[in-house]
Amino acid sequence: MSVCKEKMIIGFIGTGVMGRSMAANLLKSDYKVMVYNRTKAKAEELIKQGAIWKDTVAEIARETNVTITMVGYPKDVEEVYFGEGGIIQNAKAGSYLIDMTTSSPKLAQKIYEAAKAKGLHALDAPVSGGDVGAREAKLSIMVGGESAAFETIRPIFEAMGKNIVLQGGSGAGQYTKMCNQIAIASNMIGVCEAMAYAKKAGLNPQNVLKSIESGAAGSWSLSNLAPRMLSGDFEPGFYIKHFIKDIRIALESAKEMGLKTPGLELALSLYEELAQKGEENSGTQALFKYYICD
């Protein structure tokens, strides 16, 4: 079942690096969007573009029929959905709740069950593609939940991303995002070591990239983040502190399943070391600093 765009009022909670661009693309697609962020200044750009500011999460939930959350950590998700004045308590029956934060699969299932008990439709829909994908509306969106709710919300997803897949029931989107983060974690080590090796060998790393990025070594990180590393651009498309959070969730899930993930454990140790040195607010490509210090 689809709902016409004119009847959809979207509440967007969390207007950070990713959320800001995602909400902007909803506005560009002519959706009515209400926004809330703990720091209002981070929403000012969206307000200038036509978004309507609301002072509380409760207001967002009460005045919309689709609520999207893109916050930092599972504890933030828990608070936004279950805290006093939270979404579950205030959303209108029949509303759609979409958590696009990378969070715990178990928490996604908890939200789904609580929402269902109140006549609400919940989807977990974490994304991949970084700041560039968010700006260009080319995110990969991994969805968990009921197929009917997914089909209703699909046009909203299409305003923010290109590769949109319903992976299964509640929690499936978060489990899929963990697969994504596991693949990235070890790959980032390889990308950094390859670029460090090229520099130590006296090669021009930019020329090396031209030779290897279109072959078997190719990856999104190699093509998009290696050039940033080499130019000394460590601004966050995705924060190290958030990647550490994701890796910990993945490790916890893997442990529950009895799966060994030594590559993931190594990546966590390297990123934690960087965070301890003050790099927690740098982008994940700052792992390069572990190998080469200018």
Short mmCIF file of N, CA and C in Angstrom, two decimals, residues 12-113:
data_model
loop_
_atom_site.label_atom_id
_atom_site.label_comp_id
_atom_site.label_asym_id
_atom_site.label_seq_id
_atom_site.Cartn_x
_atom_site.Cartn_y
_atom_site.Cartn_z
N PHE A 12 12.19 14.45 11.34
CA PHE A 12 13.57 13.96 11.24
C PHE A 12 14.32 14.36 12.50
N ILE A 13 14.77 13.37 13.25
CA ILE A 13 15.46 13.60 14.51
C ILE A 13 16.94 13.21 14.35
N GLY A 14 17.82 14.22 14.45
CA GLY A 14 19.25 13.98 14.31
C GLY A 14 19.76 14.58 13.02
N THR A 15 20.30 15.80 13.09
CA THR A 15 20.74 16.50 11.88
C THR A 15 22.24 16.73 11.89
N GLY A 16 22.99 15.64 12.12
CA GLY A 16 24.45 15.70 12.09
C GLY A 16 24.97 15.59 10.68
N VAL A 17 26.18 15.09 10.52
CA VAL A 17 26.84 15.01 9.21
C VAL A 17 25.97 14.29 8.18
N MET A 18 25.42 13.15 8.58
CA MET A 18 24.60 12.36 7.66
C MET A 18 23.16 12.86 7.62
N GLY A 19 22.57 13.00 8.79
CA GLY A 19 21.16 13.36 8.87
C GLY A 19 20.81 14.66 8.18
N ARG A 20 21.70 15.64 8.26
CA ARG A 20 21.46 16.94 7.64
C ARG A 20 21.23 16.80 6.13
N SER A 21 22.09 16.03 5.48
CA SER A 21 21.96 15.85 4.03
C SER A 21 20.75 14.99 3.68
N MET A 22 20.48 13.99 4.50
CA MET A 22 19.33 13.12 4.24
C MET A 22 18.02 13.90 4.33
N ALA A 23 17.90 14.73 5.36
CA ALA A 23 16.71 15.56 5.52
C ALA A 23 16.60 16.57 4.39
N ALA A 24 17.74 17.12 3.96
CA ALA A 24 17.74 18.08 2.86
C ALA A 24 17.21 17.45 1.58
N ASN A 25 17.55 16.19 1.35
CA ASN A 25 17.07 15.51 0.14
C ASN A 25 15.57 15.23 0.21
N LEU A 26 15.06 15.03 1.41
CA LEU A 26 13.60 14.88 1.56
C LEU A 26 12.90 16.19 1.21
N LEU A 27 13.49 17.31 1.65
CA LEU A 27 12.94 18.62 1.31
C LEU A 27 12.98 18.85 -0.20
N LYS A 28 14.09 18.46 -0.82
CA LYS A 28 14.23 18.62 -2.28
C LYS A 28 13.19 17.79 -3.03
N SER A 29 12.73 16.71 -2.40
CA SER A 29 11.71 15.85 -3.02
C SER A 29 10.30 16.30 -2.65
N ASP A 30 10.20 17.49 -2.06
CA ASP A 30 8.92 18.14 -1.77
C ASP A 30 8.13 17.49 -0.64
N TYR A 31 8.82 16.84 0.27
CA TYR A 31 8.15 16.35 1.48
C TYR A 31 8.10 17.47 2.51
N LYS A 32 7.05 17.48 3.31
CA LYS A 32 6.98 18.38 4.45
C LYS A 32 7.80 17.75 5.56
N VAL A 33 8.81 18.47 6.05
CA VAL A 33 9.75 17.90 7.02
C VAL A 33 9.83 18.78 8.27
N MET A 34 9.66 18.14 9.42
CA MET A 34 9.89 18.78 10.71
C MET A 34 11.17 18.21 11.29
N VAL A 35 11.97 19.05 11.94
CA VAL A 35 13.27 18.60 12.43
C VAL A 35 13.47 18.89 13.91
N TYR A 36 14.26 18.02 14.53
CA TYR A 36 14.70 18.24 15.91
C TYR A 36 16.12 17.73 16.04
N ASN A 37 16.92 18.49 16.76
CA ASN A 37 18.29 18.08 17.08
C ASN A 37 18.62 18.66 18.44
N ARG A 38 19.45 17.98 19.20
CA ARG A 38 19.79 18.50 20.54
C ARG A 38 20.45 19.87 20.45
N THR A 39 21.22 20.08 19.38
CA THR A 39 21.83 21.39 19.14
C THR A 39 21.13 22.03 17.95
N LYS A 40 20.32 23.04 18.21
CA LYS A 40 19.50 23.64 17.15
C LYS A 40 20.35 24.21 16.02
N ALA A 41 21.54 24.70 16.35
CA ALA A 41 22.40 25.31 15.34
C ALA A 41 22.68 24.35 14.18
N LYS A 42 22.72 23.06 14.46
CA LYS A 42 23.01 22.07 13.43
C LYS A 42 21.81 21.87 12.49
N ALA A 43 20.68 22.44 12.84
CA ALA A 43 19.49 22.33 11.99
C ALA A 43 19.18 23.62 11.26
N GLU A 44 19.93 24.68 11.53
CA GLU A 44 19.62 25.99 10.95
C GLU A 44 19.61 25.97 9.42
N GLU A 45 20.55 25.27 8.82
CA GLU A 45 20.62 25.19 7.36
C GLU A 45 19.35 24.57 6.79
N LEU A 46 18.85 23.53 7.47
CA LEU A 46 17.61 22.88 7.02
C LEU A 46 16.40 23.79 7.20
N ILE A 47 16.39 24.53 8.28
CA ILE A 47 15.29 25.46 8.53
C ILE A 47 15.23 26.51 7.42
N LYS A 48 16.40 26.98 6.98
CA LYS A 48 16.46 27.95 5.89
C LYS A 48 15.93 27.34 4.58
N GLN A 49 16.06 26.01 4.46
CA GLN A 49 15.60 25.31 3.25
C GLN A 49 14.12 24.96 3.32
N GLY A 50 13.49 25.26 4.46
CA GLY A 50 12.04 25.01 4.55
C GLY A 50 11.60 24.03 5.60
N ALA A 51 12.54 23.41 6.31
CA ALA A 51 12.17 22.49 7.39
C ALA A 51 11.55 23.27 8.55
N ILE A 52 10.66 22.62 9.27
CA ILE A 52 9.99 23.24 10.41
C ILE A 52 10.62 22.74 11.70
N TRP A 53 11.12 23.65 12.50
CA TRP A 53 11.79 23.27 13.76
C TRP A 53 10.76 22.93 14.83
N LYS A 54 11.04 21.86 15.59
CA LYS A 54 10.24 21.51 16.75
C LYS A 54 11.17 21.39 17.96
N ASP A 55 10.67 21.79 19.11
CA ASP A 55 11.51 21.90 20.30
C ASP A 55 11.75 20.58 21.03
N THR A 56 10.93 19.57 20.76
CA THR A 56 11.08 18.31 21.48
C THR A 56 10.82 17.12 20.57
N VAL A 57 11.32 15.97 21.00
CA VAL A 57 11.04 14.71 20.32
C VAL A 57 9.55 14.43 20.34
N ALA A 58 8.91 14.70 21.48
CA ALA A 58 7.48 14.44 21.63
C ALA A 58 6.66 15.20 20.58
N GLU A 59 7.01 16.46 20.34
CA GLU A 59 6.31 17.26 19.33
C GLU A 59 6.45 16.63 17.95
N ILE A 60 7.65 16.22 17.64
CA ILE A 60 7.89 15.56 16.35
C ILE A 60 6.99 14.34 16.22
N ALA A 61 6.97 13.49 17.23
CA ALA A 61 6.18 12.26 17.17
C ALA A 61 4.69 12.53 17.06
N ARG A 62 4.22 13.54 17.78
CA ARG A 62 2.77 13.83 17.79
C ARG A 62 2.29 14.47 16.49
N GLU A 63 3.15 15.24 15.84
CA GLU A 63 2.71 16.06 14.71
C GLU A 63 3.06 15.49 13.33
N THR A 64 3.63 14.28 13.30
CA THR A 64 4.00 13.66 12.03
C THR A 64 3.39 12.27 11.93
N ASN A 65 3.42 11.72 10.72
CA ASN A 65 3.01 10.31 10.58
C ASN A 65 4.17 9.42 10.13
N VAL A 66 5.33 10.03 9.94
CA VAL A 66 6.56 9.28 9.68
C VAL A 66 7.66 9.94 10.52
N THR A 67 8.29 9.18 11.39
CA THR A 67 9.39 9.71 12.19
C THR A 67 10.67 8.97 11.85
N ILE A 68 11.69 9.70 11.44
CA ILE A 68 12.99 9.12 11.09
C ILE A 68 14.00 9.56 12.15
N THR A 69 14.78 8.62 12.64
CA THR A 69 15.84 8.94 13.60
C THR A 69 17.20 8.61 13.01
N MET A 70 18.14 9.54 13.21
CA MET A 70 19.52 9.36 12.76
C MET A 70 20.41 9.98 13.83
N VAL A 71 20.57 9.24 14.93
CA VAL A 71 21.30 9.77 16.08
C VAL A 71 22.64 9.04 16.25
N GLY A 72 23.31 9.22 17.40
CA GLY A 72 24.68 8.74 17.49
C GLY A 72 24.88 7.30 17.91
N TYR A 73 24.34 6.95 19.06
CA TYR A 73 24.67 5.67 19.69
C TYR A 73 23.40 4.93 20.09
N PRO A 74 23.49 3.61 20.33
CA PRO A 74 22.31 2.87 20.78
C PRO A 74 21.64 3.49 22.01
N LYS A 75 22.44 4.05 22.93
CA LYS A 75 21.85 4.68 24.12
C LYS A 75 21.00 5.89 23.72
N ASP A 76 21.39 6.59 22.65
CA ASP A 76 20.60 7.72 22.15
C ASP A 76 19.31 7.22 21.51
N VAL A 77 19.41 6.12 20.77
CA VAL A 77 18.22 5.51 20.16
C VAL A 77 17.24 5.10 21.25
N GLU A 78 17.77 4.43 22.27
CA GLU A 78 16.93 3.97 23.39
C GLU A 78 16.20 5.15 24.03
N GLU A 79 16.94 6.23 24.26
CA GLU A 79 16.35 7.40 24.91
C GLU A 79 15.28 8.05 24.04
N VAL A 80 15.57 8.18 22.74
CA VAL A 80 14.64 8.85 21.83
C VAL A 80 13.34 8.06 21.68
N TYR A 81 13.45 6.74 21.69
CA TYR A 81 12.25 5.92 21.50
C TYR A 81 11.52 5.61 22.81
N PHE A 82 12.27 5.35 23.88
CA PHE A 82 11.64 4.86 25.10
C PHE A 82 11.71 5.82 26.29
N GLY A 83 12.48 6.89 26.18
CA GLY A 83 12.61 7.83 27.29
C GLY A 83 11.34 8.62 27.51
N GLU A 84 11.32 9.35 28.62
CA GLU A 84 10.18 10.20 28.91
C GLU A 84 10.03 11.24 27.79
N GLY A 85 8.83 11.34 27.25
CA GLY A 85 8.64 12.22 26.11
C GLY A 85 9.16 11.63 24.82
N GLY A 86 9.32 10.31 24.76
CA GLY A 86 9.89 9.65 23.60
C GLY A 86 8.89 9.35 22.50
N ILE A 87 9.39 8.76 21.43
CA ILE A 87 8.59 8.53 20.23
C ILE A 87 7.47 7.53 20.47
N ILE A 88 7.78 6.38 21.06
CA ILE A 88 6.77 5.34 21.27
C ILE A 88 5.59 5.87 22.07
N GLN A 89 5.89 6.64 23.08
CA GLN A 89 4.85 7.18 23.96
C GLN A 89 3.95 8.19 23.26
N ASN A 90 4.49 8.92 22.28
CA ASN A 90 3.78 10.06 21.70
C ASN A 90 3.30 9.90 20.27
N ALA A 91 3.80 8.91 19.56
CA ALA A 91 3.42 8.76 18.15
C ALA A 91 1.94 8.38 18.00
N LYS A 92 1.33 8.89 16.94
CA LYS A 92 -0.07 8.59 16.64
C LYS A 92 -0.19 7.17 16.10
N ALA A 93 -1.27 6.48 16.45
CA ALA A 93 -1.51 5.13 15.93
C ALA A 93 -1.45 5.15 14.41
N GLY A 94 -0.80 4.14 13.85
CA GLY A 94 -0.68 4.04 12.41
C GLY A 94 0.55 4.72 11.84
N SER A 95 1.29 5.43 12.68
CA SER A 95 2.49 6.12 12.22
C SER A 95 3.61 5.13 11.90
N TYR A 96 4.58 5.61 11.12
CA TYR A 96 5.74 4.81 10.73
C TYR A 96 6.98 5.35 11.43
N LEU A 97 7.72 4.46 12.05
CA LEU A 97 8.93 4.83 12.78
C LEU A 97 10.11 4.17 12.08
N ILE A 98 11.08 4.97 11.69
CA ILE A 98 12.22 4.45 10.92
C ILE A 98 13.52 4.86 11.61
N ASP A 99 14.21 3.90 12.19
CA ASP A 99 15.51 4.21 12.79
C ASP A 99 16.59 3.93 11.76
N MET A 100 17.30 4.99 11.33
CA MET A 100 18.36 4.86 10.34
C MET A 100 19.74 4.96 10.97
N THR A 101 19.77 5.04 12.29
CA THR A 101 21.03 4.98 13.04
C THR A 101 21.60 3.57 12.90
N THR A 102 22.91 3.45 12.83
CA THR A 102 23.51 2.13 12.97
C THR A 102 23.50 1.78 14.44
N SER A 103 22.73 0.75 14.78
CA SER A 103 22.48 0.45 16.19
C SER A 103 22.44 -1.06 16.39
N SER A 104 22.02 -1.46 17.57
CA SER A 104 21.97 -2.87 17.94
C SER A 104 20.79 -3.58 17.29
N PRO A 105 21.00 -4.75 16.69
CA PRO A 105 19.87 -5.51 16.15
C PRO A 105 18.83 -5.85 17.22
N LYS A 106 19.28 -6.14 18.43
CA LYS A 106 18.35 -6.46 19.50
C LYS A 106 17.50 -5.25 19.87
N LEU A 107 18.08 -4.06 19.84
CA LEU A 107 17.33 -2.85 20.12
C LEU A 107 16.30 -2.60 19.03
N ALA A 108 16.67 -2.88 17.77
CA ALA A 108 15.73 -2.74 16.66
C ALA A 108 14.52 -3.63 16.87
N GLN A 109 14.76 -4.85 17.34
CA GLN A 109 13.67 -5.79 17.59
C GLN A 109 12.81 -5.32 18.76
N LYS A 110 13.43 -4.72 19.76
CA LYS A 110 12.70 -4.18 20.91
C LYS A 110 11.79 -3.03 20.48
N ILE A 111 12.30 -2.16 19.63
CA ILE A 111 11.50 -1.04 19.12
C ILE A 111 10.32 -1.57 18.32
N TYR A 112 10.58 -2.56 17.47
CA TYR A 112 9.52 -3.15 16.64
C TYR A 112 8.39 -3.70 17.50
N GLU A 113 8.73 -4.46 18.52
CA GLU A 113 7.71 -5.08 19.37
C GLU A 113 6.91 -4.02 20.13
#
